[in-house]
Amino acid sequence: MKPTPLDEFPVHQTPLPMAQAGTSDRNFYDRYYFNAHDRTGEVFLVTGFGVYPNLGVVDAFATVRHGDTQRSVRFSDALESRWLETTVGGYRIEVIDPLRSLRLICEHPDLSMDMTWEGTFDAVLEDRHVLLEGTRPMLDASRFAQVGSWSGTLSVDGRDFRVDPDVWLGTRDRSWGIRPSGESDPPGRWAAEPREGFWWTYIPLRFDDYAMVMILQESPDGHRTLNHASRVFADGRIEQLGWPRIEVEYRSGTRHPDRAQLHLTTPRGEPLSLEVETLGGVPLSMGAGYVGDPAWSHGRWMGRDWSESVTYDMTSPDVVNMLPFNVVDHVARATCNGDVGWGLFEHANMGRHDPSGFDGWGDMAK
């Protein structure tokens, strides 16, 4: 094995060269995630880039929901070396100022962009995320989140959008660690003992004077396995906001969250009331490659120099019927004690979740 350009920098964490991960787990990954919207819910971009050293794969995706259509392009290739250039096919990320400013470029006839991200507040390092399957960690990852604004251009299906930073907002995260990647592991015992349900809520929000990040995960019986709630101010102060109580209002006959109310508490014991209204949404297993996409998923070997473009009719019964079994990213409009903010409401309520009144995978809201 030869040294890579990254080995030139004093960033090593193990005795290994940078081409090798510190674990032999095939599911080790390192990924960027971004979203962007114009506050209307009519257009919503979700995009990301990932490397999978133990699978030898690098890939990226960009998906845009505009009206009732969702366009997705994705790129994949062999990972030959790990270095500072984040590029695959027609997609690349340029880090202008770490933790503050990045440029995203996607070149494809169906979906192209040249957009620059500016973080509004400091990035927030979230609590470590661990999810077990029996005794084995199926997810063990670190992540930081940030809110910000966008400038540049976006074109999808022949329609051009001027990305004005006074209008276009978004959130992003960087995560790394272990999570299901590439081809599925043999199901083994877990095929006979499937998971009863999955409940997840992730809410990064930008307000004029502060940002908020909430991450909640619960077992089918409502036991909370991950709880993070914090607020970051312009001067870098971070305050914890306790143990949020959340009430989600689902649209009748679906598991679509129309709105949610969260009850938070400052370190001084003062109550914060957060209300979130959802606008347009992108299901992450349709075009974005997250778990459940039958055509393509992160880290899957697709061959060298592979790319693909697909489109989804979001009114199609095939699409609508799959939405209750998806993690969905929604544009979020929020109010917190009278302050108005914008961001992301990422939510999944699949299968049984006792606090929501759902007994199984087929139950829908009354």
Short mmCIF file of C-alpha atoms in Angstrom, two decimals:
data_model
loop_
_atom_site.label_atom_id
_atom_site.label_comp_id
_atom_site.label_asym_id
_atom_site.label_seq_id
_atom_site.Cartn_x
_atom_site.Cartn_y
_atom_site.Cartn_z
CA MET A 1 0.00 0.00 0.00
CA LYS A 2 1.28 3.45 -0.91
CA PRO A 3 0.84 6.59 1.20
CA THR A 4 -1.93 8.96 0.13
CA PRO A 5 -1.84 12.78 0.05
CA LEU A 6 -3.67 12.87 3.40
CA ASP A 7 -0.70 11.15 5.03
CA GLU A 8 1.24 14.37 4.46
CA PHE A 9 -0.87 16.12 7.11
CA PRO A 10 -0.68 15.56 10.90
CA VAL A 11 -4.27 14.28 11.18
CA HIS A 12 -3.75 10.57 11.94
CA GLN A 13 -5.84 8.97 14.68
CA THR A 14 -4.40 5.44 14.53
CA PRO A 15 -1.08 3.80 13.55
CA LEU A 16 -2.66 3.10 10.14
CA PRO A 17 -2.15 5.12 6.95
CA MET A 18 -5.10 7.36 6.06
CA ALA A 19 -6.21 5.00 3.29
CA GLN A 20 -7.29 2.53 5.98
CA ALA A 21 -10.13 3.08 8.42
CA GLY A 22 -9.49 2.48 12.11
CA THR A 23 -12.01 -0.37 12.00
CA SER A 24 -12.42 -3.34 9.67
CA ASP A 25 -16.23 -3.02 9.82
CA ARG A 26 -17.44 -2.98 6.22
CA ASN A 27 -20.05 -0.35 7.14
CA PHE A 28 -17.58 2.40 8.04
CA TYR A 29 -18.56 5.63 6.23
CA ASP A 30 -17.76 9.36 6.07
CA ARG A 31 -20.48 11.62 4.62
CA TYR A 32 -21.70 15.15 3.89
CA TYR A 33 -25.43 16.04 3.89
CA PHE A 34 -26.99 19.35 2.80
CA ASN A 35 -30.46 20.73 2.11
CA ALA A 36 -31.66 24.01 0.61
CA HIS A 37 -35.05 25.69 0.15
CA ASP A 38 -36.63 29.05 -0.64
CA ARG A 39 -39.03 29.00 2.35
CA THR A 40 -42.08 28.18 0.21
CA GLY A 41 -41.96 24.39 0.27
CA GLU A 42 -42.34 24.42 -3.53
CA VAL A 43 -38.67 23.59 -4.17
CA PHE A 44 -36.46 21.56 -1.86
CA LEU A 45 -32.94 20.27 -2.55
CA VAL A 46 -31.36 17.41 -0.60
CA THR A 47 -27.83 16.37 -1.54
CA GLY A 48 -24.86 14.47 -0.16
CA PHE A 49 -21.46 12.91 -0.75
CA GLY A 50 -19.92 9.86 0.94
CA VAL A 51 -16.86 7.64 1.02
CA TYR A 52 -16.79 4.00 2.13
CA PRO A 53 -13.12 2.97 2.59
CA ASN A 54 -13.77 -0.69 3.43
CA LEU A 55 -16.11 -1.06 0.44
CA GLY A 56 -13.82 0.84 -1.95
CA VAL A 57 -16.67 3.12 -3.08
CA VAL A 58 -17.27 6.87 -3.34
CA ASP A 59 -20.68 8.28 -4.29
CA ALA A 60 -22.93 11.33 -4.31
CA PHE A 61 -26.54 12.28 -4.97
CA ALA A 62 -28.67 15.36 -5.54
CA THR A 63 -32.46 15.26 -5.44
CA VAL A 64 -34.88 18.16 -5.91
CA ARG A 65 -38.58 18.17 -5.14
CA HIS A 66 -40.34 20.82 -7.23
CA GLY A 67 -44.10 20.75 -7.16
CA ASP A 68 -45.29 17.16 -7.59
CA THR A 69 -42.06 16.01 -9.26
CA GLN A 70 -38.85 14.82 -7.65
CA ARG A 71 -35.70 14.61 -9.80
CA SER A 72 -32.67 12.69 -8.59
CA VAL A 73 -29.20 12.25 -10.05
CA ARG A 74 -26.51 10.09 -8.48
CA PHE A 75 -22.88 9.26 -9.15
CA SER A 76 -20.68 6.38 -8.01
CA ASP A 77 -17.13 5.19 -8.65
CA ALA A 78 -14.26 3.21 -7.23
CA LEU A 79 -12.49 4.84 -4.29
CA GLU A 80 -8.83 4.62 -5.25
CA SER A 81 -7.35 6.92 -2.63
CA ARG A 82 -8.42 9.16 0.24
CA TRP A 83 -7.43 12.77 -0.14
CA LEU A 84 -8.73 16.30 0.27
CA GLU A 85 -10.61 16.48 -3.05
CA THR A 86 -14.26 15.49 -2.59
CA THR A 87 -15.42 14.63 -6.09
CA VAL A 88 -17.13 11.84 -7.99
CA GLY A 89 -18.39 12.05 -11.58
CA GLY A 90 -20.00 15.43 -12.19
CA TYR A 91 -20.27 16.21 -8.48
CA ARG A 92 -17.80 17.95 -6.21
CA ILE A 93 -17.54 19.85 -2.93
CA GLU A 94 -15.00 22.60 -2.35
CA VAL A 95 -14.22 23.49 1.26
CA ILE A 96 -13.62 27.25 1.16
CA ASP A 97 -13.45 27.86 4.93
CA PRO A 98 -13.79 24.75 7.16
CA LEU A 99 -16.90 24.74 9.35
CA ARG A 100 -18.11 27.95 7.69
CA SER A 101 -18.17 28.09 3.87
CA LEU A 102 -18.40 25.38 1.17
CA ARG A 103 -19.18 25.29 -2.55
CA LEU A 104 -21.26 22.52 -4.16
CA ILE A 105 -21.18 21.80 -7.89
CA CYS A 106 -23.28 19.23 -9.76
CA GLU A 107 -23.04 18.94 -13.54
CA HIS A 108 -25.79 16.90 -15.17
CA PRO A 109 -28.25 17.77 -17.98
CA ASP A 110 -31.26 17.06 -15.74
CA LEU A 111 -30.02 18.68 -12.53
CA SER A 112 -27.16 21.12 -12.13
CA MET A 113 -26.07 23.51 -9.42
CA ASP A 114 -23.29 25.83 -8.41
CA MET A 115 -24.15 26.88 -4.86
CA THR A 116 -22.16 28.29 -1.96
CA TRP A 117 -23.00 27.55 1.67
CA GLU A 118 -22.38 30.06 4.45
CA GLY A 119 -22.88 28.86 8.02
CA THR A 120 -24.82 31.35 10.14
CA PHE A 121 -23.86 29.98 13.56
CA ASP A 122 -21.17 27.62 14.81
CA ALA A 123 -21.56 23.94 14.03
CA VAL A 124 -23.00 21.85 16.88
CA LEU A 125 -21.40 18.49 17.71
CA GLU A 126 -24.29 16.17 18.51
CA ASP A 127 -24.32 13.41 21.09
CA ARG A 128 -22.87 10.15 19.81
CA HIS A 129 -25.51 8.09 18.02
CA VAL A 130 -25.62 4.35 18.78
CA LEU A 131 -28.34 1.95 17.62
CA LEU A 132 -28.09 -1.75 18.46
CA GLU A 133 -29.36 -4.81 16.61
CA GLY A 134 -29.27 -7.32 19.41
CA THR A 135 -25.81 -6.72 20.87
CA ARG A 136 -24.21 -5.52 17.63
CA PRO A 137 -24.04 -1.79 16.84
CA MET A 138 -25.72 -1.33 13.48
CA LEU A 139 -25.14 2.42 13.87
CA ASP A 140 -22.34 4.05 15.85
CA ALA A 141 -21.58 7.52 14.54
CA SER A 142 -20.58 11.08 15.35
CA ARG A 143 -22.15 14.07 13.61
CA PHE A 144 -22.13 17.84 13.67
CA ALA A 145 -24.97 20.03 12.42
CA GLN A 146 -25.11 23.62 11.17
CA VAL A 147 -27.70 26.06 9.83
CA GLY A 148 -26.96 28.62 7.13
CA SER A 149 -27.83 30.26 3.82
CA TRP A 150 -27.15 29.59 0.13
CA SER A 151 -26.18 31.62 -2.92
CA GLY A 152 -25.69 30.64 -6.56
CA THR A 153 -27.74 28.84 -9.20
CA LEU A 154 -29.84 25.71 -9.45
CA SER A 155 -31.38 24.18 -12.57
CA VAL A 156 -33.69 21.17 -12.60
CA ASP A 157 -35.66 19.74 -15.54
CA GLY A 158 -35.08 22.90 -17.56
CA ARG A 159 -36.22 25.27 -14.83
CA ASP A 160 -33.68 27.76 -13.45
CA PHE A 161 -33.69 29.05 -9.88
CA ARG A 162 -31.71 32.07 -8.68
CA VAL A 163 -30.44 31.12 -5.25
CA ASP A 164 -30.55 34.38 -3.29
CA PRO A 165 -28.92 34.16 0.19
CA ASP A 166 -31.53 36.58 1.57
CA VAL A 167 -34.17 33.96 0.75
CA TRP A 168 -32.55 30.53 0.47
CA LEU A 169 -31.81 28.79 3.76
CA GLY A 170 -30.81 25.28 4.74
CA THR A 171 -29.13 22.93 7.14
CA ARG A 172 -26.19 20.58 6.79
CA ASP A 173 -24.38 17.88 8.70
CA ARG A 174 -21.18 15.85 8.60
CA SER A 175 -21.24 12.35 10.01
CA TRP A 176 -18.82 9.43 10.18
CA GLY A 177 -18.70 6.04 11.82
CA ILE A 178 -20.70 2.85 11.33
CA ARG A 179 -24.06 2.63 9.58
CA PRO A 180 -25.56 0.18 7.05
CA SER A 181 -23.79 0.77 3.72
CA GLY A 182 -23.41 -1.04 0.43
CA GLU A 183 -25.00 -4.42 -0.18
CA SER A 184 -27.12 -5.70 2.70
CA ASP A 185 -25.65 -8.03 5.29
CA PRO A 186 -27.17 -11.54 5.45
CA PRO A 187 -30.27 -11.12 7.65
CA GLY A 188 -29.62 -14.23 9.72
CA ARG A 189 -31.46 -14.28 13.02
CA TRP A 190 -32.91 -10.80 12.53
CA ALA A 191 -35.04 -12.01 9.61
CA ALA A 192 -36.92 -14.15 12.13
CA GLU A 193 -36.95 -11.41 14.78
CA PRO A 194 -37.60 -8.23 12.78
CA ARG A 195 -37.66 -4.78 14.35
CA GLU A 196 -41.12 -3.82 15.62
CA GLY A 197 -40.81 -0.17 14.72
CA PHE A 198 -38.60 2.86 14.22
CA TRP A 199 -39.32 6.37 15.56
CA TRP A 200 -36.91 9.22 14.78
CA THR A 201 -37.06 13.02 14.83
CA TYR A 202 -34.28 15.42 13.81
CA ILE A 203 -34.92 19.19 13.87
CA PRO A 204 -32.16 21.73 13.13
CA LEU A 205 -33.58 25.26 12.93
CA ARG A 206 -32.28 28.76 12.20
CA PHE A 207 -33.67 31.84 13.93
CA ASP A 208 -32.36 35.40 13.66
CA ASP A 209 -30.44 35.31 16.94
CA TYR A 210 -29.76 31.60 17.52
CA ALA A 211 -29.93 28.09 16.10
CA MET A 212 -31.59 25.04 17.65
CA VAL A 213 -30.80 21.35 17.14
CA MET A 214 -33.04 18.56 18.46
CA ILE A 215 -32.48 14.83 17.92
CA LEU A 216 -34.87 12.32 19.42
CA GLN A 217 -35.07 8.55 18.94
CA GLU A 218 -37.43 6.17 20.71
CA SER A 219 -38.09 2.45 20.95
CA PRO A 220 -41.55 1.08 20.08
CA ASP A 221 -42.56 1.34 23.76
CA GLY A 222 -41.54 5.02 23.83
CA HIS A 223 -38.24 4.55 25.68
CA ARG A 224 -35.95 7.33 24.48
CA THR A 225 -32.61 5.98 23.26
CA LEU A 226 -31.19 9.29 22.01
CA ASN A 227 -31.92 12.76 23.39
CA HIS A 228 -30.14 15.91 22.25
CA ALA A 229 -31.58 19.42 22.47
CA SER A 230 -29.39 22.51 22.31
CA ARG A 231 -29.38 26.15 21.30
CA VAL A 232 -26.31 27.96 19.94
CA PHE A 233 -25.91 31.74 19.91
CA ALA A 234 -23.84 34.05 17.70
CA ASP A 235 -21.14 34.38 20.37
CA GLY A 236 -20.65 30.59 20.40
CA ARG A 237 -22.53 29.91 23.65
CA ILE A 238 -24.38 26.60 23.67
CA GLU A 239 -27.13 25.85 26.14
CA GLN A 240 -28.84 22.52 26.71
CA LEU A 241 -32.61 22.47 26.47
CA GLY A 242 -33.41 19.46 28.59
CA TRP A 243 -35.63 16.52 27.78
CA PRO A 244 -38.13 17.67 25.13
CA ARG A 245 -41.71 16.50 25.23
CA ILE A 246 -43.05 16.26 21.69
CA GLU A 247 -46.56 16.02 20.26
CA VAL A 248 -46.85 15.28 16.54
CA GLU A 249 -50.09 15.90 14.65
CA TYR A 250 -50.45 13.43 11.78
CA ARG A 251 -52.68 13.87 8.74
CA SER A 252 -55.69 11.56 8.88
CA GLY A 253 -55.19 8.25 7.09
CA THR A 254 -51.41 8.72 6.88
CA ARG A 255 -48.30 9.09 8.98
CA HIS A 256 -47.54 12.46 7.44
CA PRO A 257 -46.64 14.99 10.20
CA ASP A 258 -48.48 18.24 9.53
CA ARG A 259 -47.10 19.94 12.63
CA ALA A 260 -45.40 19.27 15.92
CA GLN A 261 -45.12 20.95 19.30
CA LEU A 262 -42.05 20.59 21.49
CA HIS A 263 -41.79 21.63 25.13
CA LEU A 264 -38.22 22.53 26.10
CA THR A 265 -36.54 23.98 29.18
CA THR A 266 -33.55 26.35 29.45
CA PRO A 267 -30.77 25.71 31.99
CA ARG A 268 -32.47 28.33 34.19
CA GLY A 269 -35.70 26.35 34.20
CA GLU A 270 -37.52 28.68 31.82
CA PRO A 271 -39.97 26.97 29.43
CA LEU A 272 -39.53 27.21 25.68
CA SER A 273 -42.48 26.37 23.44
CA LEU A 274 -41.46 25.32 19.93
CA GLU A 275 -44.05 24.84 17.19
CA VAL A 276 -43.11 23.36 13.81
CA GLU A 277 -45.18 23.36 10.62
CA THR A 278 -44.08 21.10 7.76
CA LEU A 279 -44.07 22.21 4.12
CA GLY A 280 -42.73 20.23 1.12
CA GLY A 281 -40.88 16.99 1.81
CA VAL A 282 -38.36 14.58 0.28
CA PRO A 283 -38.55 10.85 1.18
CA LEU A 284 -34.96 9.74 1.68
CA SER A 285 -35.38 6.25 0.23
CA MET A 286 -36.54 7.67 -3.11
CA GLY A 287 -33.57 8.98 -5.03
CA ALA A 288 -31.39 9.93 -2.07
CA GLY A 289 -30.03 6.44 -1.45
CA TYR A 290 -30.93 6.01 2.20
CA VAL A 291 -32.13 2.68 3.58
CA GLY A 292 -35.04 1.30 1.59
CA ASP A 293 -34.19 2.58 -1.90
CA PRO A 294 -34.52 -0.55 -4.10
CA ALA A 295 -32.47 0.86 -6.99
CA TRP A 296 -29.46 2.42 -5.31
CA SER A 297 -28.11 2.92 -1.81
CA HIS A 298 -25.03 4.56 -0.30
CA GLY A 299 -21.84 2.58 -0.75
CA ARG A 300 -23.31 0.02 -3.14
CA TRP A 301 -20.91 -1.05 -5.87
CA MET A 302 -22.38 0.15 -9.18
CA GLY A 303 -19.21 -0.13 -11.28
CA ARG A 304 -16.72 2.49 -12.34
CA ASP A 305 -17.80 5.96 -13.49
CA TRP A 306 -21.51 5.21 -12.95
CA SER A 307 -24.28 7.80 -13.00
CA GLU A 308 -28.05 7.75 -13.22
CA SER A 309 -30.97 10.15 -13.39
CA VAL A 310 -34.48 9.23 -12.24
CA THR A 311 -37.72 11.11 -11.69
CA TYR A 312 -40.63 10.43 -9.34
CA ASP A 313 -44.27 11.47 -9.63
CA MET A 314 -45.04 12.27 -6.01
CA THR A 315 -48.79 11.81 -6.62
CA SER A 316 -48.34 8.25 -7.95
CA PRO A 317 -50.02 5.60 -5.75
CA ASP A 318 -46.78 3.58 -5.76
CA VAL A 319 -44.96 6.55 -4.22
CA VAL A 320 -47.73 7.61 -1.84
CA ASN A 321 -48.12 4.07 -0.49
CA MET A 322 -44.42 3.93 0.43
CA LEU A 323 -44.34 7.24 2.34
CA PRO A 324 -45.36 5.73 5.73
CA PHE A 325 -42.27 3.52 5.54
CA ASN A 326 -39.81 6.34 4.87
CA VAL A 327 -37.68 8.80 6.71
CA VAL A 328 -38.92 12.07 5.18
CA ASP A 329 -37.12 15.42 5.21
CA HIS A 330 -39.59 18.31 5.41
CA VAL A 331 -39.03 22.02 5.02
CA ALA A 332 -39.92 23.38 8.44
CA ARG A 333 -41.36 26.73 9.50
CA ALA A 334 -41.01 27.18 13.25
CA THR A 335 -41.92 29.57 16.04
CA CYS A 336 -40.20 29.58 19.44
CA ASN A 337 -41.72 31.85 22.07
CA GLY A 338 -42.74 34.18 19.24
CA ASP A 339 -39.47 34.04 17.26
CA VAL A 340 -39.85 32.79 13.66
CA GLY A 341 -37.32 30.36 12.21
CA TRP A 342 -36.77 27.92 9.35
CA GLY A 343 -35.05 24.60 8.98
CA LEU A 344 -35.60 20.87 8.72
CA PHE A 345 -38.13 18.51 10.26
CA GLU A 346 -36.81 15.01 9.54
CA HIS A 347 -39.18 12.39 10.83
CA ALA A 348 -40.02 8.70 10.68
CA ASN A 349 -42.72 6.84 12.56
CA MET A 350 -42.73 3.31 11.19
CA GLY A 351 -44.39 0.30 12.74
CA ARG A 352 -45.32 0.25 16.41
CA HIS A 353 -44.91 3.38 18.54
CA ASP A 354 -47.00 3.30 21.71
CA PRO A 355 -46.92 7.06 22.52
CA SER A 356 -48.32 7.78 19.02
CA GLY A 357 -51.03 5.13 19.34
CA PHE A 358 -49.70 3.01 16.46
CA ASP A 359 -49.80 -0.75 17.11
CA GLY A 360 -48.13 -1.97 13.93
CA TRP A 361 -46.86 -1.25 10.43
CA GLY A 362 -50.31 -0.87 8.91
CA ASP A 363 -51.79 1.58 11.43
CA MET A 364 -52.43 5.13 10.23
CA ALA A 365 -53.61 8.29 11.98
CA LYS A 366 -57.33 8.56 12.69
#
